[in-house]
Coordinates of C-alpha atoms in Angstrom, one line a residue:
X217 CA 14.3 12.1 -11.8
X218 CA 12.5 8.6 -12.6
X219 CA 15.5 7.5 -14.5
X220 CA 17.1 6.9 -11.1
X221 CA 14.3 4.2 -9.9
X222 CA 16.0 2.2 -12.8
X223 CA 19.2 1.0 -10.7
X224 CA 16.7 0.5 -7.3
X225 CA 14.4 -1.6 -9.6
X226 CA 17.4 -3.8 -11.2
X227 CA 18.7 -4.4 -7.6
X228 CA 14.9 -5.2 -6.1
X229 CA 14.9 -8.0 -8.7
X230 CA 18.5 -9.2 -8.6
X231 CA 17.5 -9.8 -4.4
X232 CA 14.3 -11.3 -5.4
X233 CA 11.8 -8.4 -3.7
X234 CA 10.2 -8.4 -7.4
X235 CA 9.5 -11.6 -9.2
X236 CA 6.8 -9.8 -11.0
X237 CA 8.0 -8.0 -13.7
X238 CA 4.7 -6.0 -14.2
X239 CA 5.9 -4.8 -10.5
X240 CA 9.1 -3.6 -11.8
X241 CA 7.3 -1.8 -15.1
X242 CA 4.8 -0.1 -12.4
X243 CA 7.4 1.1 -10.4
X244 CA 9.2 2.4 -13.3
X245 CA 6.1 4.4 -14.3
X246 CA 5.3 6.2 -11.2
X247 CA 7.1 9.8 -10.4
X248 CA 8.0 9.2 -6.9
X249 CA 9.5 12.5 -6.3
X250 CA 5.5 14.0 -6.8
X251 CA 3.8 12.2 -3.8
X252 CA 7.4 13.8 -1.1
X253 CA 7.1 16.9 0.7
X254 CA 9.0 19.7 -1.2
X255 CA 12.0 19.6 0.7
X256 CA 12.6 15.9 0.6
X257 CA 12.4 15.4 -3.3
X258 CA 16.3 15.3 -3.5
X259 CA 16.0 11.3 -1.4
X260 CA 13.0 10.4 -3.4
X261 CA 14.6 7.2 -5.3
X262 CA 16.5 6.7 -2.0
X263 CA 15.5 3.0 -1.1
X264 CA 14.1 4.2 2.8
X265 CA 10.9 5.6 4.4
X266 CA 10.5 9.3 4.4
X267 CA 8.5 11.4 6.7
X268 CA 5.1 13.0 4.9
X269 CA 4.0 14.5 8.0
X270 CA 1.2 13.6 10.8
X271 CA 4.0 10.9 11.9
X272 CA 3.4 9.1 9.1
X273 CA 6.0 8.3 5.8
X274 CA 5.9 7.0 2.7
X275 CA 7.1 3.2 2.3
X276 CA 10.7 2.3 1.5
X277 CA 10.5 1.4 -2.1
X278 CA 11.3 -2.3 -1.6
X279 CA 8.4 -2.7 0.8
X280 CA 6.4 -1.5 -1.8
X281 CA 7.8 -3.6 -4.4
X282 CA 7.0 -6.8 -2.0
X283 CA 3.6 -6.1 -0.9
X284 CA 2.7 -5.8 -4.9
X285 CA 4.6 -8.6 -5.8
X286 CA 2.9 -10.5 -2.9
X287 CA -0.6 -9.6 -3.8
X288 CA -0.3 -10.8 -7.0
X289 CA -2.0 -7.6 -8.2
X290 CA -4.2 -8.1 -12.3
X291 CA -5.8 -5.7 -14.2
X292 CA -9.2 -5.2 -13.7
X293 CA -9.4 -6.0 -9.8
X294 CA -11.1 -4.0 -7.3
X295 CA -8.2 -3.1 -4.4
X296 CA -8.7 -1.4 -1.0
X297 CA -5.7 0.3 0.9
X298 CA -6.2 1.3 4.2
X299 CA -3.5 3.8 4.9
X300 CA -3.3 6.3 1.8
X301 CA -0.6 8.6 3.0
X302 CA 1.1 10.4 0.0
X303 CA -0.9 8.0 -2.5
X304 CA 2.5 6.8 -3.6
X305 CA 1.8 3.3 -3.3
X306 CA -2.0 3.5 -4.7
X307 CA -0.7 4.7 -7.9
X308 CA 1.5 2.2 -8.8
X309 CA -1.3 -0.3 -7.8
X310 CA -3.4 2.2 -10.1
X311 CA -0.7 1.2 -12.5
X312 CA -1.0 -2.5 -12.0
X313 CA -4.9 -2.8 -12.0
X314 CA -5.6 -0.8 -14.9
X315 CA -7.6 1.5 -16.3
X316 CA -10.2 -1.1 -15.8
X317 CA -9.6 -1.8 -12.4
X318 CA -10.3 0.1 -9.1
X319 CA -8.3 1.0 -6.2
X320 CA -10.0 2.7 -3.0
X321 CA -8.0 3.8 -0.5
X322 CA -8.7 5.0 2.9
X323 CA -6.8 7.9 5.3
X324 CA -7.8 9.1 8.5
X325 CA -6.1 12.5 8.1
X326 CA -8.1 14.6 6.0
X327 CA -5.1 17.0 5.2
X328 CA -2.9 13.6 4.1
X329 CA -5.9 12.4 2.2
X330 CA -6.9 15.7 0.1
X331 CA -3.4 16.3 -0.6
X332 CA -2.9 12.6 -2.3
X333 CA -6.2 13.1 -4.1
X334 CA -4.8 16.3 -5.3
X335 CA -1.2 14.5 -6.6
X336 CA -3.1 11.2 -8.2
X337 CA -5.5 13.5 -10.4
X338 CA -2.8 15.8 -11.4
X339 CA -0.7 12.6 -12.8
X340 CA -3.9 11.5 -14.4
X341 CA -4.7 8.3 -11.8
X342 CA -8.3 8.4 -12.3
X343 CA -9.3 5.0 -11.3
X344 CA -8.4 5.5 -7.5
X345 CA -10.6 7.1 -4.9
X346 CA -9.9 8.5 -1.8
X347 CA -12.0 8.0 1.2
X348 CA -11.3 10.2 4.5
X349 CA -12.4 7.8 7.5
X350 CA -11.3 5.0 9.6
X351 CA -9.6 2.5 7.7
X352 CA -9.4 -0.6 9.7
X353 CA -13.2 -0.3 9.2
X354 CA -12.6 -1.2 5.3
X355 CA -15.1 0.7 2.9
X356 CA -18.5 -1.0 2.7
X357 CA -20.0 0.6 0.2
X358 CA -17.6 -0.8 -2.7
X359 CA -17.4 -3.9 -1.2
X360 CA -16.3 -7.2 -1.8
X361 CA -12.5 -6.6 -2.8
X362 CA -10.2 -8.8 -4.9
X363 CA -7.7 -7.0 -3.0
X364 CA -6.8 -5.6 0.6
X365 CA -3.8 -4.6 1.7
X366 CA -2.9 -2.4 4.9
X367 CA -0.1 0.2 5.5
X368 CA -0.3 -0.2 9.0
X369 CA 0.8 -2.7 11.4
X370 CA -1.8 -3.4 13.8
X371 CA -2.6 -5.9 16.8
X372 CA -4.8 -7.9 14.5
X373 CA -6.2 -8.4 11.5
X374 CA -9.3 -6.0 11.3
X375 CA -12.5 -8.4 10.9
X376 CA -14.3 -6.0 8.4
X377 CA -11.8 -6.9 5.9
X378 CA -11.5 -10.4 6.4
X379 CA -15.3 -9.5 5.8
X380 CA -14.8 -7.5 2.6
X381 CA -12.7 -9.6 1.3
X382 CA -13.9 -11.5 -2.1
X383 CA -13.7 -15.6 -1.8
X384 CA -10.4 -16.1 -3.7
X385 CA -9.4 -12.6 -2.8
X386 CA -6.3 -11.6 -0.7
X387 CA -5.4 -9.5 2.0
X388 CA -1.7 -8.5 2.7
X389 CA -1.7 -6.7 6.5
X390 CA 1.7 -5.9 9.2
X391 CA 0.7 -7.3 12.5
X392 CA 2.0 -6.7 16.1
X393 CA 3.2 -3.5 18.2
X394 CA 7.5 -4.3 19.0
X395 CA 7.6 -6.8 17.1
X396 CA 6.1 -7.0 14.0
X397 CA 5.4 -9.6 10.8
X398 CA 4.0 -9.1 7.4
X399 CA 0.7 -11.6 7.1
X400 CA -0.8 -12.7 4.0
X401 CA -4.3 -13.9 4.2
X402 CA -6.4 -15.7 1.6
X403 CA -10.0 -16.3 1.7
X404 CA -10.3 -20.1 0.0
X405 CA -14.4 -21.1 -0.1
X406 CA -14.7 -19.3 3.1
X407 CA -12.0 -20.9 4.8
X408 CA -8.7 -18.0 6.0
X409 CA -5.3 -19.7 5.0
X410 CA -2.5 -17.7 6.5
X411 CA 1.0 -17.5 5.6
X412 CA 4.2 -15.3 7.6
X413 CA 6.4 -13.3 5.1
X414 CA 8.8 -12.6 8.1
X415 CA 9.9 -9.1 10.0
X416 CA 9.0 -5.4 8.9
X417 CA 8.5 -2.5 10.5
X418 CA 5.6 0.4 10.1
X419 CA 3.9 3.0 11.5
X420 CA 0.7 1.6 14.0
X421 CA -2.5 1.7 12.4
X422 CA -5.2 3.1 14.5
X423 CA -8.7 3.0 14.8
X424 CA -11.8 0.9 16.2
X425 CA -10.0 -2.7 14.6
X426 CA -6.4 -0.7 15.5
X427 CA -4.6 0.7 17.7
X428 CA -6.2 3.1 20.3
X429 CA -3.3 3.8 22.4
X430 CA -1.6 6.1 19.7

């Protein structure tokens, strides 16, 4: 079934969503069709969001493919996700940090998080760990971060990140409720340089930097 990601990664760089091409080899790597529920493998390598329960989904592929090819991902960098989900876009991070590297990602639903730890160490993704807990909190303990990037949009950017965040690092979060826009932060000797990647659309991130209306 990874065969068919071939044609979706082709286009993604023919429309200039990957400039990357270590983005493109990631994607190429990662099984998809092992982080969907059962009975929505058959539209795994269909280029939209799919539902993973708890009114959550997995990313379309292409925003996947951008957020990576925005952050600029390396080997041996130390990432947080807030927003695990399936674990389907921590393992091609996994893929794109490194055996070296380290990715931490953080779910508030324990059943979401326990199942994705369950997929990632069953394909072998040893250097992610999962965190149950409130993401828009970051993870302190493994902090600073090369890398943070949020699955989420929420009505700010959550200052514990900002706070986690390395000098030279960046952090890649959706912001706004109707409306919202894909924000890019960097971290430059302590001074926060934003930039606006334009429209997208995802599920609200909640919590105490969040949402609490949801």
């Amino acid at each position: 079934m990874i065969e068919k990601m071939k044609p979706i990664v082709e286009r993604l760089m023919y429309e200039g969503y990957i400039k990357n091409k270590k983005v493109a080899e990631a994607l190429l790597k990662v099984p998809r069709h092992e982080f969907v529920p059962e009975d929505l493998k058959e539209y795994a390598y269909i280029d939209s969001p799919l539902e993973i329960g708890f009114g959550q989904t997995i990313s379309a592929i292409h925003m996947v493919a951008m957020m990576c090819d925005i952050l600029d991902l390396k080997e041996g960098q130390k990432v947080l996700e807030v927003g695990t989900g399936c674990g389907y876009h921590a393992a091609v991070t996994a893929e794109l940090v490194g055996k070296d590297g380290l990715v931490v990602t953080v779910e508030r639903f324990p059943e979401l998080a326990k199942r994705a730890e369950k997929t990632l160490r069953r394909l072998g993704y040893d250097n992610v760990i999962v965190i149950c807990g409130d993401g828009t909190l970051g993870y302190e303990p493994l902090a600073p971060y090369d890398r943070i990037y949020v699955t989420a949009a929420g009505p700010k950017v959550p200052r514990p990140l900002i706070e986690q965040l390395k000098d030279g690092g960046k952090l890649l979060i959706p912001v706004g409720r109707y409306v919202q826009h894909l924000i890019l932060i960097e971290k430059k000797d302590g001074k926060i340089i934003e930039k606006d990647f334009g429209e997208v659309s995802f599920v609200p991130l909640v919590g105490e930097e969040g949402w609490k209306d949801y």
